[in-house]
Short mmCIF file of C-alpha atoms in Angstrom, two decimals:
data_model
loop_
_atom_site.label_atom_id
_atom_site.label_comp_id
_atom_site.label_asym_id
_atom_site.label_seq_id
_atom_site.Cartn_x
_atom_site.Cartn_y
_atom_site.Cartn_z
CA UNK W 1 -8.98 -3.76 10.02
CA UNK W 2 -12.01 -4.29 12.22
CA UNK W 3 -10.69 -7.74 13.15
CA UNK W 4 -7.28 -6.26 13.97
CA UNK W 5 -8.74 -4.01 16.65
CA UNK W 6 -10.89 -6.88 17.96
CA UNK W 7 -7.70 -8.88 18.50
CA UNK W 8 -5.97 -5.94 20.20
CA UNK W 9 -8.87 -5.85 22.69
CA UNK W 10 -8.98 -9.62 23.13
CA UNK W 11 -5.25 -9.81 23.92
CA UNK W 12 -5.03 -6.67 26.07
CA UNK W 13 -4.35 -8.62 29.28
CA UNK W 14 -1.26 -10.33 27.87
CA UNK W 15 -0.06 -7.82 25.25
CA UNK W 16 0.17 -4.08 24.74
CA UNK W 17 -0.19 -2.74 21.20
CA UNK W 18 0.43 0.53 19.39
CA UNK W 19 -1.26 0.99 16.01
CA UNK W 20 -0.40 3.80 13.57
CA UNK W 21 -2.05 4.73 10.32
CA UNK W 22 -0.89 6.57 7.17
CA UNK W 23 -2.34 7.21 3.70
CA UNK W 24 -0.45 8.32 0.60
CA UNK W 25 -1.00 8.52 -3.12
CA UNK W 26 1.51 8.14 -5.92
CA UNK W 27 0.67 10.76 -8.52
CA UNK W 28 2.85 11.28 -11.60
CA UNK W 29 5.67 9.37 -9.88
CA UNK W 30 5.51 11.65 -6.84
CA UNK W 31 4.52 10.54 -3.34
CA UNK W 32 1.82 12.72 -1.76
CA UNK W 33 0.74 12.57 1.88
CA UNK W 34 -3.07 12.61 1.93
CA UNK W 35 -3.14 13.40 5.66
CA UNK W 36 -0.67 16.30 5.52
CA UNK W 37 -1.08 18.40 2.39
CA UNK W 38 1.61 20.95 3.28
CA UNK W 39 2.68 22.62 0.00
CA UNK W 40 6.16 21.66 -1.19
CA UNK W 41 6.43 18.64 1.09
CA UNK W 42 8.77 16.21 -0.69
CA UNK W 43 8.56 12.56 0.31
CA UNK W 44 11.11 9.86 -0.50
CA UNK W 45 11.39 6.14 0.20
CA UNK W 46 14.12 5.21 2.68
CA UNK W 47 15.53 1.97 4.07
CA UNK W 48 15.20 1.44 7.81
CA UNK W 49 15.59 -1.35 10.37
CA UNK W 50 11.97 -2.40 9.75
CA UNK W 51 12.23 -2.26 5.95
CA UNK W 52 11.27 0.47 3.50
CA UNK W 53 9.39 3.52 4.74
CA UNK W 54 8.43 6.97 3.47
CA UNK W 55 10.40 9.62 5.30
CA UNK W 56 8.30 12.41 6.93
CA UNK W 57 5.01 10.68 6.10
CA UNK W 58 2.37 11.65 8.67
CA UNK W 59 1.56 8.78 11.06
CA UNK W 60 -1.59 8.89 13.17
CA UNK W 61 -2.02 6.71 16.27
CA UNK W 62 -5.41 4.98 16.20
CA UNK W 63 -7.22 2.92 18.83
CA UNK W 64 -10.35 1.80 17.01
CA UNK W 65 -11.79 0.98 13.60
CA UNK W 66 -14.05 4.04 13.83
CA UNK W 67 -10.99 6.29 14.13
CA UNK W 68 -9.54 4.71 10.99
CA UNK W 69 -12.76 5.39 9.05
CA UNK W 70 -12.81 9.00 10.24
CA UNK W 71 -9.22 9.59 9.10
CA UNK W 72 -9.87 7.76 5.82
CA UNK W 73 -12.75 10.15 5.10
CA UNK W 74 -10.40 13.13 5.37
CA UNK W 75 -7.76 11.51 3.16
CA UNK W 76 -10.20 10.41 0.47
CA UNK W 77 -11.23 14.01 -0.22
CA UNK W 78 -7.58 14.83 -0.98
CA UNK W 79 -7.08 12.07 -3.56
CA UNK W 80 -6.58 13.14 -7.17
CA UNK W 81 -9.51 12.23 -9.45
CA UNK W 82 -10.80 13.57 -12.76
CA UNK W 83 -13.29 12.45 -15.37
CA UNK W 84 -12.50 11.05 -18.82
CA UNK W 85 -14.44 9.47 -21.68
CA UNK W 86 -14.58 6.12 -19.88
CA UNK W 87 -14.90 6.97 -16.18
CA UNK W 88 -16.67 9.93 -14.59
CA UNK W 89 -14.58 9.63 -11.41
CA UNK W 90 -11.28 8.25 -12.67
CA UNK W 91 -8.50 7.78 -10.10
CA UNK W 92 -5.38 9.54 -11.33
CA UNK W 93 -3.11 8.01 -8.72
CA UNK W 94 -2.32 4.82 -6.82
CA UNK W 95 -3.47 4.93 -3.21
CA UNK W 96 -1.65 3.16 -0.36
CA UNK W 97 -3.26 2.89 3.07
CA UNK W 98 -0.70 1.62 5.59
CA UNK W 99 -1.19 0.23 9.08
CA UNK W 100 1.82 -0.27 11.39
CA UNK W 101 1.46 -2.40 14.51
CA UNK W 102 3.90 -2.88 17.39
CA UNK W 103 3.15 -5.27 20.20
CA UNK W 104 4.84 -6.35 23.40
CA UNK W 105 4.23 -9.34 25.62
CA UNK W 106 3.60 -7.88 29.08
CA UNK W 107 5.23 -10.87 30.82
CA UNK W 108 8.27 -11.64 28.67
CA UNK W 109 8.98 -8.24 27.13
CA UNK W 110 9.25 -9.79 23.66
CA UNK W 111 8.13 -7.30 21.04
CA UNK W 112 6.70 -7.88 17.58
CA UNK W 113 6.23 -5.65 14.56
CA UNK W 114 4.18 -5.84 11.39
CA UNK W 115 2.75 -3.64 8.66
CA UNK W 116 -0.22 -3.96 6.35
CA UNK W 117 -0.55 -2.10 3.04
CA UNK W 118 -3.98 -1.84 1.44
CA UNK W 119 -3.47 -0.63 -2.12
CA UNK W 120 -5.95 0.74 -4.66
CA UNK W 121 -4.21 0.73 -8.04
CA UNK W 122 -5.34 3.15 -10.72
CA UNK W 123 -6.39 1.16 -13.78
CA UNK W 124 -4.31 1.05 -16.93
CA UNK W 125 -5.68 3.22 -19.74
CA UNK W 126 -5.94 2.97 -23.50
CA UNK W 127 -5.47 6.54 -24.67
CA UNK W 128 -7.54 5.91 -27.78
CA UNK W 129 -10.59 5.28 -25.55
CA UNK W 130 -10.12 7.80 -22.76
CA UNK W 131 -9.38 10.74 -25.04
CA UNK W 132 -6.77 11.95 -22.57
CA UNK W 133 -4.73 15.04 -23.41
CA UNK W 134 -2.61 17.58 -21.56
CA UNK W 135 -2.40 16.83 -17.83
CA UNK W 136 -4.70 13.80 -18.19
CA UNK W 137 -2.35 12.37 -20.82
CA UNK W 138 0.68 12.79 -18.55
CA UNK W 139 -1.23 11.13 -15.70
CA UNK W 140 -2.24 8.18 -17.90
CA UNK W 141 1.33 7.71 -19.11
CA UNK W 142 2.66 7.62 -15.54
CA UNK W 143 -0.10 5.25 -14.41
CA UNK W 144 0.69 2.86 -17.25
CA UNK W 145 4.43 3.16 -16.64
CA UNK W 146 4.14 2.28 -12.95
CA UNK W 147 1.79 -0.65 -13.67
CA UNK W 148 4.31 -1.88 -16.23
CA UNK W 149 7.03 -1.64 -13.57
CA UNK W 150 4.84 -3.65 -11.20
CA UNK W 151 4.47 -6.25 -13.95
CA UNK W 152 8.25 -6.37 -14.35
CA UNK W 153 8.69 -6.96 -10.61
CA UNK W 154 6.12 -9.75 -10.67
CA UNK W 155 7.77 -11.35 -13.71
CA UNK W 156 11.23 -11.17 -12.12
CA UNK W 157 9.93 -12.65 -8.85
CA UNK W 158 8.10 -15.45 -10.67
CA UNK W 159 11.31 -16.31 -12.54
CA UNK W 160 13.29 -16.13 -9.27
CA UNK W 161 15.76 -13.70 -10.81
CA UNK W 162 18.66 -12.43 -8.72
CA UNK W 163 17.79 -8.79 -9.36
CA UNK W 164 14.23 -7.54 -9.00
CA UNK W 165 13.71 -3.95 -10.28
CA UNK W 166 11.84 -2.48 -7.30
CA UNK W 167 13.37 0.97 -7.82
CA UNK W 168 11.99 1.42 -11.34
CA UNK W 169 8.90 3.15 -9.94
CA UNK W 170 7.78 4.78 -6.69
CA UNK W 171 4.93 2.26 -6.47
CA UNK W 172 7.13 -0.83 -6.40
CA UNK W 173 9.73 0.89 -4.21
CA UNK W 174 7.11 1.76 -1.57
CA UNK W 175 5.70 -1.78 -1.69
CA UNK W 176 9.05 -3.59 -1.89
CA UNK W 177 8.62 -5.30 1.50
CA UNK W 178 5.17 -6.57 0.52
CA UNK W 179 6.23 -7.81 -2.92
CA UNK W 180 9.37 -9.60 -1.83
CA UNK W 181 10.05 -12.54 0.45
CA UNK W 182 8.99 -12.63 4.09
CA UNK W 183 5.51 -11.26 3.35
CA UNK W 184 2.03 -12.29 2.33
CA UNK W 185 0.42 -10.63 -0.67
CA UNK W 186 -3.14 -10.83 -1.97
CA UNK W 187 -4.15 -9.22 -5.27
CA UNK W 188 -7.78 -8.68 -6.22
CA UNK W 189 -8.38 -7.76 -9.87
CA UNK W 190 -11.58 -5.98 -10.85
CA UNK W 191 -12.80 -6.38 -14.42
CA UNK W 192 -15.72 -5.01 -16.40
CA UNK W 193 -18.57 -7.32 -17.51
CA UNK W 194 -19.22 -5.20 -20.61
CA UNK W 195 -18.34 -6.55 -24.05
CA UNK W 196 -16.84 -3.23 -25.11
CA UNK W 197 -14.31 -3.56 -22.27
CA UNK W 198 -13.28 -7.12 -23.19
CA UNK W 199 -9.74 -6.24 -24.26
CA UNK W 200 -9.02 -4.38 -21.00
CA UNK W 201 -10.57 -7.20 -18.96
CA UNK W 202 -8.43 -9.78 -20.73
CA UNK W 203 -5.31 -7.70 -20.08
CA UNK W 204 -6.19 -7.47 -16.38
CA UNK W 205 -6.80 -11.21 -16.11
CA UNK W 206 -3.48 -11.97 -17.81
CA UNK W 207 -1.78 -9.65 -15.32
CA UNK W 208 -3.44 -11.50 -12.43
CA UNK W 209 -2.44 -14.87 -13.91
CA UNK W 210 1.22 -13.82 -13.90
CA UNK W 211 0.96 -12.52 -10.34
CA UNK W 212 -0.41 -15.80 -8.97
CA UNK W 213 2.70 -17.61 -10.24
CA UNK W 214 4.90 -15.76 -7.72
CA UNK W 215 5.95 -17.80 -4.68
CA UNK W 216 7.08 -15.63 -1.79
CA UNK W 217 7.71 -18.44 0.66
CA UNK W 218 6.64 -18.52 4.28
CA UNK W 219 6.35 -15.19 6.10
CA UNK W 220 8.30 -14.88 9.35
CA UNK W 221 7.32 -13.24 12.60
CA UNK W 222 9.40 -10.14 13.41
CA UNK W 223 10.29 -10.06 17.10
CA UNK W 224 12.62 -8.03 19.29
CA UNK W 225 13.87 -8.23 22.84
CA UNK W 226 13.63 -11.23 25.12
CA UNK W 227 12.74 -12.36 28.63
CA UNK W 228 13.04 -9.62 31.21
CA UNK W 229 13.97 -9.88 34.88
CA UNK W 230 10.96 -10.52 37.12
CA UNK W 231 11.42 -7.09 38.71
CA UNK W 232 10.96 -5.41 35.32
CA UNK W 233 7.71 -7.16 34.41
CA UNK W 234 4.49 -5.19 34.55
#
């Protein structure tokens, strides 16, 4: 993100850019806006001209990396976490930090658009180890279900199947544009070095091995507009 704003500054003579920022969590298969916690706010994934988006999600214009960090600090305090037998500060949701960038060439009027999702996935849980019950049990079941859905999407994409089940979970539906063609995706898997966590680490590594078999093809630049009359150039 820091490099993104460096490039915006470096290209300011030739291009104008608008950068917007949003943060959501997916908790028990519900989308929650971490920057607008209005009670009863219901968010759904919609299809638009620029791909999937979350309707009514709060978008904040940002002009620097410091502004992003300030907003992130506010959102982080709203994320759902609880302790269990394995983790004192266990994430109970998937977090998606989204950056939307629109640019325009000041001379030609050609516009471009792109979006970046930074995702922190809640880890899968073995109920026998976490001792989850009640609300924690429901959370764990939904976490595992959505991770399983992500695995199904990865498997279908790797096999180049005609139908990929993006809509089987809110997580994969939100990230559909980043998991399908015309995108670049990087997955970083964190594992534990402890022997007692070996089975979970092996499961995570197998998941990563399947993910790296997916070939998305070459990403394309999204542009709009075209050359403008000389009188209209700024």
